[in-house]
Amino acid sequence: MIKVAIVGRPNVGKSTLFNRIVGFRKAITEDSEGVTRDYVSAACEYRGKRFLLLDTGGFDTESEEGLFPLVRRQIEGLLEEVDLVILLFDGKEGLMPLDMEIANILRKKGRRILYAVNKVDSRRGEEGMFDFFRLGAERLYPISALHQKGIEELLEAISSMVEDTEREVTEQTLRIAIVGRPNTGKSSIVNAIVGKDRMIVSEVPGTTRDAVDIEVTYEEKRLALIDTAGIRKKAKVSSRLEAYSISSAIRAMERAHVVNLVLDATEGVSHQDRSLLHLAEKKGKGICVLVNKWDLLEGKIDEETFETQLKESIPHARFAPVLCVSAKTGKNIGKILELNLKVSKQLGRWIKTSELNRAIQEIQGSYRPSSKDGRELKIFYGSQVKDFPPTFLFFTNTPRAIKDHYRRYVENAMRRKFGFEGAPLRLLFRKR
């Protein structure tokens, strides 16, 4: 699949164009300058031709303020990988010196370029775009990303440069969400996994504001890592933009198969962390707990003791595997994807009906509750009805006798029998 990057100086409408092409609000759009700081990617298809579209941060070749140097370095690295660039301009502001400088950089890189002039909402705007021909473009694409004008022509141009590809099945890609409180090292972990500065990493909490998808291949499996903005308590959400980032992170969890909660080893588990785990379990997601910055605790406590204490504090997700890692030193980074694949296999496991029924007879032989009318519970038989997450349907004489404590008893017994590490279980009881 070829890669198509949208590049331009800050605030020319790159994210709006990205969202218009992708068809849903994947990148954060707001009028403040430089809102998109990581590059965001999405697989797109137009008339049977597929391409990976990348939205980038504002390209400022001179600014040394804030995150601009990091964004510039990241885009320069990205240009080594992309096949086609949509160079976007602001038709209302006209051709700016920075536009010409960016165009020169792209030409030196030898990249194919489509020149698109955004915010052309009227005939007068079209007349004002001729100044952009000074860049040496053979053709300009006048568009209005906001009002969906000219998008079709731009897509036609992209598709003409894209080789026909077979439709890939989205479900074949394992989607892994990396979530957690701000500044726990989520992006550092992703960078360590991918092996390059794919995310912007800085000491400022909240550097990652978009939910960013990164496609990787591991053990011949296609994976998509979703790095998210840090999730805070509502009282600490200081702006509309940050509130949108949080909702974006929660939606990323919904898209994922496996959720990786990143903890700071020096801070332990917070109420917010427990809420995230509870949300992931409630949504039926596989769960891994990554304890980052382990280098700061090395020698002070052994991993087994730490894991035991940690699981005592997360009752909703004691089934989740815990991995102590350090993005700084590289400790156990190579085990993260392997762990996620193992959890994925547990999510997709099917138990034979005969094995399940032998197990359930053993389980209820040890303990049977009674209903209010004194009738003893009897589970006659059951079968697995679904995976992702594994879901089991049991037929019983009195479903009302099944209280939460007995449901937990059955689940724990099934885990001892079958494993299911990292996978939430769904137990359904019906009257026969």
XYZ file of C-alpha atoms in Angstrom:
432
model
C 0.000 0.000 0.000
C 1.520 3.337 -1.013
C 1.825 6.128 1.523
C 0.382 9.575 0.799
C 1.331 12.405 3.178
C -0.451 15.746 3.559
C 2.239 18.365 4.193
C 2.094 22.131 4.645
C 2.819 25.007 6.955
C 0.750 25.350 10.149
C -2.998 25.926 9.989
C -3.583 25.528 6.242
C -6.256 22.849 6.837
C -4.322 19.573 6.668
C -6.370 17.803 9.338
C -9.653 19.022 7.851
C -8.624 17.616 4.463
C -7.483 14.377 6.102
C -10.822 14.016 7.884
C -12.740 14.797 4.701
C -10.908 12.081 2.770
C -10.983 9.500 5.538
C -14.644 10.209 6.195
C -14.666 10.487 9.952
C -13.213 12.773 12.588
C -10.021 10.870 13.260
C -7.640 13.831 13.668
C -8.327 16.699 16.044
C -9.317 19.896 14.250
C -9.388 23.259 15.984
C -8.544 26.795 14.905
C -5.492 27.181 17.156
C -2.198 26.906 15.276
C -0.314 23.629 15.276
C -2.993 21.390 16.770
C -1.815 18.165 15.059
C 1.534 17.278 16.591
C 1.928 13.575 15.816
C 1.234 12.325 12.346
C -1.983 10.358 12.036
C -2.572 7.632 9.463
C -5.582 5.857 8.030
C -6.075 3.284 5.280
C -8.269 4.748 2.529
C -9.876 3.374 -0.589
C -11.143 5.203 -3.671
C -12.603 3.356 -6.640
C -10.986 0.075 -5.646
C -7.536 1.548 -5.045
C -6.079 1.643 -1.560
C -3.533 3.972 -0.008
C -2.344 4.954 3.454
C -3.086 8.626 4.118
C -0.914 10.476 6.645
C -1.746 13.790 8.293
C 1.299 15.665 9.603
C 2.002 18.486 11.991
C 2.571 21.992 10.661
C 5.941 22.178 8.860
C 7.879 25.243 10.045
C 11.451 25.159 8.720
C 12.792 27.890 10.992
C 10.897 27.994 14.281
C 12.746 26.735 17.324
C 9.803 27.361 19.638
C 7.902 24.613 21.429
C 7.528 21.363 19.529
C 8.183 22.700 16.005
C 11.788 21.362 15.843
C 10.518 17.885 16.787
C 7.710 18.080 14.223
C 10.149 19.238 11.520
C 12.573 16.394 12.260
C 9.722 13.891 12.245
C 8.333 15.060 8.886
C 11.795 15.051 7.308
C 12.121 11.422 8.389
C 8.635 10.655 7.140
C 9.475 12.012 3.683
C 11.989 9.187 3.277
C 9.114 6.688 3.477
C 6.189 8.248 1.580
C 5.436 7.735 -2.117
C 3.339 10.832 -2.767
C 2.909 14.223 -1.086
C -0.137 16.474 -1.125
C 1.411 19.906 -0.591
C -1.377 22.036 0.847
C -1.610 25.832 0.722
C -3.984 28.454 2.124
C -5.739 30.151 -0.808
C -6.980 33.010 1.357
C -3.507 33.967 2.565
C -1.837 33.395 -0.805
C 1.653 32.114 -1.564
C 3.975 32.630 1.422
C 7.793 32.367 1.589
C 7.448 29.320 3.850
C 5.311 27.605 1.173
C 8.112 28.053 -1.374
C 10.721 26.753 1.063
C 8.688 23.614 1.830
C 8.166 23.005 -1.907
C 11.932 23.260 -2.467
C 12.605 20.732 0.310
C 10.124 18.286 -1.220
C 11.586 18.643 -4.709
C 15.090 18.007 -3.363
C 13.753 14.815 -1.761
C 12.533 13.759 -5.207
C 8.977 13.153 -4.079
C 5.965 13.211 -6.382
C 3.829 16.199 -5.427
C 0.184 17.148 -5.855
C -0.241 20.896 -5.290
C -3.586 21.609 -3.563
C -4.826 25.110 -2.709
C -7.300 24.995 0.178
C -10.003 27.469 1.264
C -10.932 28.279 -2.338
C -14.637 28.844 -1.730
C -15.531 31.199 -4.594
C -14.632 32.190 -8.173
C -12.680 35.123 -6.732
C -10.690 32.648 -4.687
C -9.923 30.623 -7.814
C -8.618 33.733 -9.561
C -6.305 34.417 -6.614
C -4.677 30.997 -6.749
C -2.720 31.587 -9.963
C 0.179 32.997 -7.924
C 0.870 29.409 -6.812
C 1.956 28.485 -10.358
C 5.209 30.276 -9.461
C 6.128 27.042 -7.690
C 6.505 25.349 -11.070
C 3.444 23.152 -10.694
C 1.934 21.808 -13.900
C -1.460 21.601 -12.238
C -3.089 23.054 -9.142
C -6.041 21.476 -7.356
C -8.375 24.143 -5.931
C -10.299 22.701 -2.991
C -12.357 23.615 0.029
C -11.833 20.864 2.584
C -14.393 22.478 4.875
C -17.136 22.591 2.223
C -16.061 19.416 0.362
C -15.295 21.173 -2.927
C -12.683 19.732 -5.295
C -12.077 16.637 -3.142
C -13.257 14.294 -5.908
C -10.710 15.669 -8.394
C -7.932 15.357 -5.832
C -8.881 11.750 -5.106
C -8.885 10.993 -8.837
C -5.317 12.301 -9.033
C -4.255 10.191 -6.055
C -5.906 7.044 -7.404
C -4.202 7.474 -10.777
C -0.879 7.102 -8.965
C -1.957 4.164 -6.835
C -1.513 0.605 -8.076
C -4.562 -1.629 -7.940
C -4.474 -3.601 -4.727
C -6.638 -6.353 -3.326
C -9.037 -5.332 -0.605
C -7.504 -6.226 2.743
C -9.702 -7.481 5.510
C -9.525 -5.086 8.460
C -10.235 -7.864 10.932
C -6.909 -9.527 10.027
C -5.054 -6.702 11.743
C -4.678 -6.985 15.512
C -5.356 -3.530 16.960
C -3.498 -2.677 20.166
C -4.371 0.476 22.137
C -1.702 2.027 24.378
C -3.513 3.970 27.113
C -2.763 5.514 30.475
C -2.394 8.689 32.462
C -0.319 11.558 31.002
C 3.466 11.227 30.999
C 3.639 7.560 31.925
C 5.769 6.966 28.821
C 3.219 5.633 26.329
C 4.845 7.253 23.288
C 8.329 6.300 24.480
C 7.199 2.669 24.608
C 5.735 2.882 21.092
C 8.958 4.440 19.796
C 10.988 1.708 21.478
C 8.796 -0.984 19.877
C 8.896 0.560 16.411
C 12.573 1.446 16.733
C 12.428 5.087 15.658
C 10.980 8.443 16.661
C 7.536 7.667 15.280
C 5.873 9.671 18.063
C 6.913 13.040 19.430
C 8.426 12.449 22.863
C 9.015 15.299 25.293
C 8.870 15.872 29.030
C 5.690 17.959 28.715
C 2.622 15.968 29.868
C 0.071 15.609 27.081
C 2.437 15.754 24.096
C 0.375 13.120 22.262
C -3.042 14.616 21.581
C -4.336 12.475 18.710
C -4.987 8.743 18.779
C -2.302 7.632 16.338
C -2.313 4.333 14.396
C 1.031 2.743 13.503
C 1.074 -0.381 11.345
C 3.784 -2.922 12.154
C 4.472 -6.541 11.226
C 5.567 -8.967 13.933
C 5.963 -12.743 13.560
C 4.261 -12.434 10.148
C 1.211 -10.859 11.833
C -0.133 -7.420 10.934
C -0.576 -5.219 13.985
C -1.805 -1.659 14.463
C -0.512 0.200 17.519
C -2.851 2.961 18.682
C -1.037 5.479 20.872
C -3.455 7.756 22.708
C -3.540 10.980 24.635
C -3.207 10.548 28.391
C -6.550 10.123 30.148
C -7.091 12.338 33.184
C -9.891 12.914 35.646
C -12.543 15.321 34.368
C -11.592 17.943 36.953
C -8.137 18.113 35.396
C -9.313 18.511 31.806
C -8.274 22.092 31.153
C -9.454 22.727 27.603
C -11.922 21.702 24.945
C -9.017 20.307 22.919
C -7.835 18.101 25.775
C -11.404 16.927 26.409
C -11.598 15.848 22.760
C -8.246 14.055 23.092
C -9.612 12.066 26.029
C -12.761 11.063 24.154
C -10.524 10.156 21.202
C -8.493 7.874 23.486
C -11.640 6.180 24.761
C -12.836 5.634 21.184
C -9.402 4.159 20.410
C -10.009 1.629 23.185
C -13.302 0.737 21.523
C -11.521 0.071 18.207
C -8.813 -2.064 19.809
C -8.727 -5.809 20.393
C -6.174 -5.536 23.221
C -5.719 -2.583 25.589
C -2.290 -1.987 27.144
C -2.470 0.131 30.292
C 0.841 1.890 30.915
C 1.673 2.625 34.562
C 4.523 4.622 36.038
C 6.398 2.199 38.308
C 7.115 4.989 40.794
C 3.470 6.054 41.123
C 1.527 2.819 41.401
C -2.146 2.365 40.527
C -4.529 5.316 40.719
C -8.325 5.423 40.786
C -8.150 6.588 37.178
C -6.087 3.529 36.210
C -8.676 1.244 37.801
C -11.417 3.060 35.899
C -9.559 2.467 32.623
C -9.146 -1.227 33.382
C -12.801 -1.518 34.345
C -13.808 0.208 31.095
C -11.602 -2.111 29.023
C -13.002 -5.191 30.787
C -16.566 -3.932 30.381
C -16.004 -3.483 26.641
C -14.645 -7.022 26.347
C -11.092 -6.046 25.427
C -7.989 -8.073 26.096
C -5.821 -6.398 28.730
C -2.075 -6.142 29.371
C -0.526 -4.009 32.113
C 2.837 -2.446 31.248
C 4.747 -1.066 34.230
C 7.099 1.487 32.670
C 10.171 3.166 34.220
C 11.089 -0.080 35.974
C 14.719 1.050 35.895
C 13.819 3.461 38.720
C 12.741 0.545 40.959
C 15.369 -2.007 39.918
C 16.930 -3.542 43.024
C 14.337 -2.035 45.388
C 11.639 -4.689 44.908
C 11.509 -7.920 42.927
C 9.105 -8.179 39.999
C 7.123 -11.100 41.416
C 6.348 -9.274 44.673
C 5.466 -6.100 42.778
C 3.121 -8.020 40.453
C 1.370 -9.712 43.388
C 0.801 -6.371 45.128
C -0.334 -4.770 41.872
C -2.944 -7.438 41.130
C -4.384 -7.034 44.614
C -5.142 -3.413 43.703
C -6.899 -4.152 40.378
C -9.780 -6.513 41.209
C -11.497 -5.972 37.833
C -8.442 -7.140 35.905
C -6.512 -9.657 37.984
C -6.564 -11.889 34.909
C -4.344 -9.397 33.033
C -0.642 -10.228 32.572
C 1.798 -7.707 34.038
C 5.071 -6.861 32.302
C 7.707 -4.629 33.907
C 9.396 -2.590 31.176
C 11.671 0.387 30.655
C 11.440 2.409 27.469
C 14.667 4.106 28.565
C 16.827 0.975 28.943
C 14.872 -1.308 26.604
C 14.013 -3.817 29.334
C 11.330 -6.261 28.108
C 10.324 -3.995 25.199
C 10.807 -6.942 22.850
C 8.257 -8.961 24.841
C 5.352 -6.505 24.496
C 4.099 -7.545 21.056
C 4.649 -11.215 21.903
C 2.496 -10.755 25.020
C -0.249 -9.046 23.011
C -0.300 -11.891 20.494
C -0.691 -14.387 23.355
C -3.604 -12.398 24.777
C -5.142 -12.208 21.303
C -4.991 -16.004 21.041
C -6.778 -16.280 24.391
C -9.470 -13.879 23.160
C -10.024 -16.117 20.139
C -9.969 -19.470 21.966
C -12.845 -21.914 21.639
C -13.446 -24.629 24.247
C -14.970 -27.899 23.074
C -18.468 -28.417 24.448
C -17.505 -31.799 25.919
C -14.523 -30.281 27.773
C -16.619 -27.374 29.011
C -19.353 -29.616 30.386
C -16.892 -31.889 32.175
C -15.369 -28.795 33.758
C -18.685 -27.251 34.802
C -19.753 -30.487 36.519
C -16.498 -30.469 38.507
C -16.935 -26.784 39.351
C -20.498 -27.040 40.644
C -19.671 -30.264 42.475
C -17.614 -28.220 44.924
C -20.185 -25.529 45.640
C -23.852 -25.009 44.758
C -25.812 -21.981 45.963
C -29.559 -22.054 46.614
C -32.299 -19.679 45.525
C -34.560 -17.820 47.974
C -37.168 -20.572 47.729
C -34.560 -23.107 48.818
C -34.019 -24.770 45.445
C -30.408 -25.829 44.910
C -28.802 -24.505 41.740
C -28.044 -27.032 39.037
C -26.209 -26.194 35.804
C -27.253 -28.812 33.258
C -24.900 -28.010 30.379
C -23.280 -25.162 28.510
C -21.435 -24.211 25.355
C -19.243 -21.429 24.046
C -21.234 -19.080 21.796
C -18.728 -16.352 20.927
C -15.091 -15.262 21.022
C -13.494 -11.796 21.347
C -14.231 -12.039 24.244
C -14.905 -15.722 25.017
C -18.600 -15.979 25.891
C -20.297 -19.013 27.429
C -23.989 -19.840 27.732
C -25.101 -22.152 30.553
C -28.558 -23.646 31.056
C -29.733 -23.965 34.642
C -32.827 -24.741 36.683
C -32.876 -21.387 38.519
C -30.913 -18.470 37.007
C -32.001 -16.227 39.883
C -29.719 -18.190 42.198
C -26.703 -16.936 40.235
C -25.367 -13.999 42.234
C -22.197 -12.006 41.535
C -20.112 -13.971 44.024
C -21.045 -17.304 42.396
C -20.426 -15.879 38.914
C -16.912 -14.900 40.078
C -16.450 -18.356 41.602
C -17.308 -20.043 38.276
C -15.120 -17.634 36.296
C -12.109 -18.145 38.569
C -12.534 -21.919 38.390
C -12.717 -21.775 34.584
C -9.549 -19.687 34.483
C -7.739 -22.245 36.646
C -8.904 -24.949 34.252
C -8.490 -23.256 30.847
C -6.247 -20.219 31.372
C -7.610 -17.264 29.377
C -4.834 -14.954 30.616
C -5.558 -11.373 29.582
C -9.034 -12.155 28.238
C -12.255 -11.097 29.971
C -14.906 -13.807 30.119
C -18.652 -13.471 29.621
C -20.850 -15.989 31.466
C -24.549 -16.117 30.556
C -27.123 -18.188 32.449
C -30.567 -19.148 31.153
C -33.383 -21.305 32.423
C -33.680 -24.633 30.629
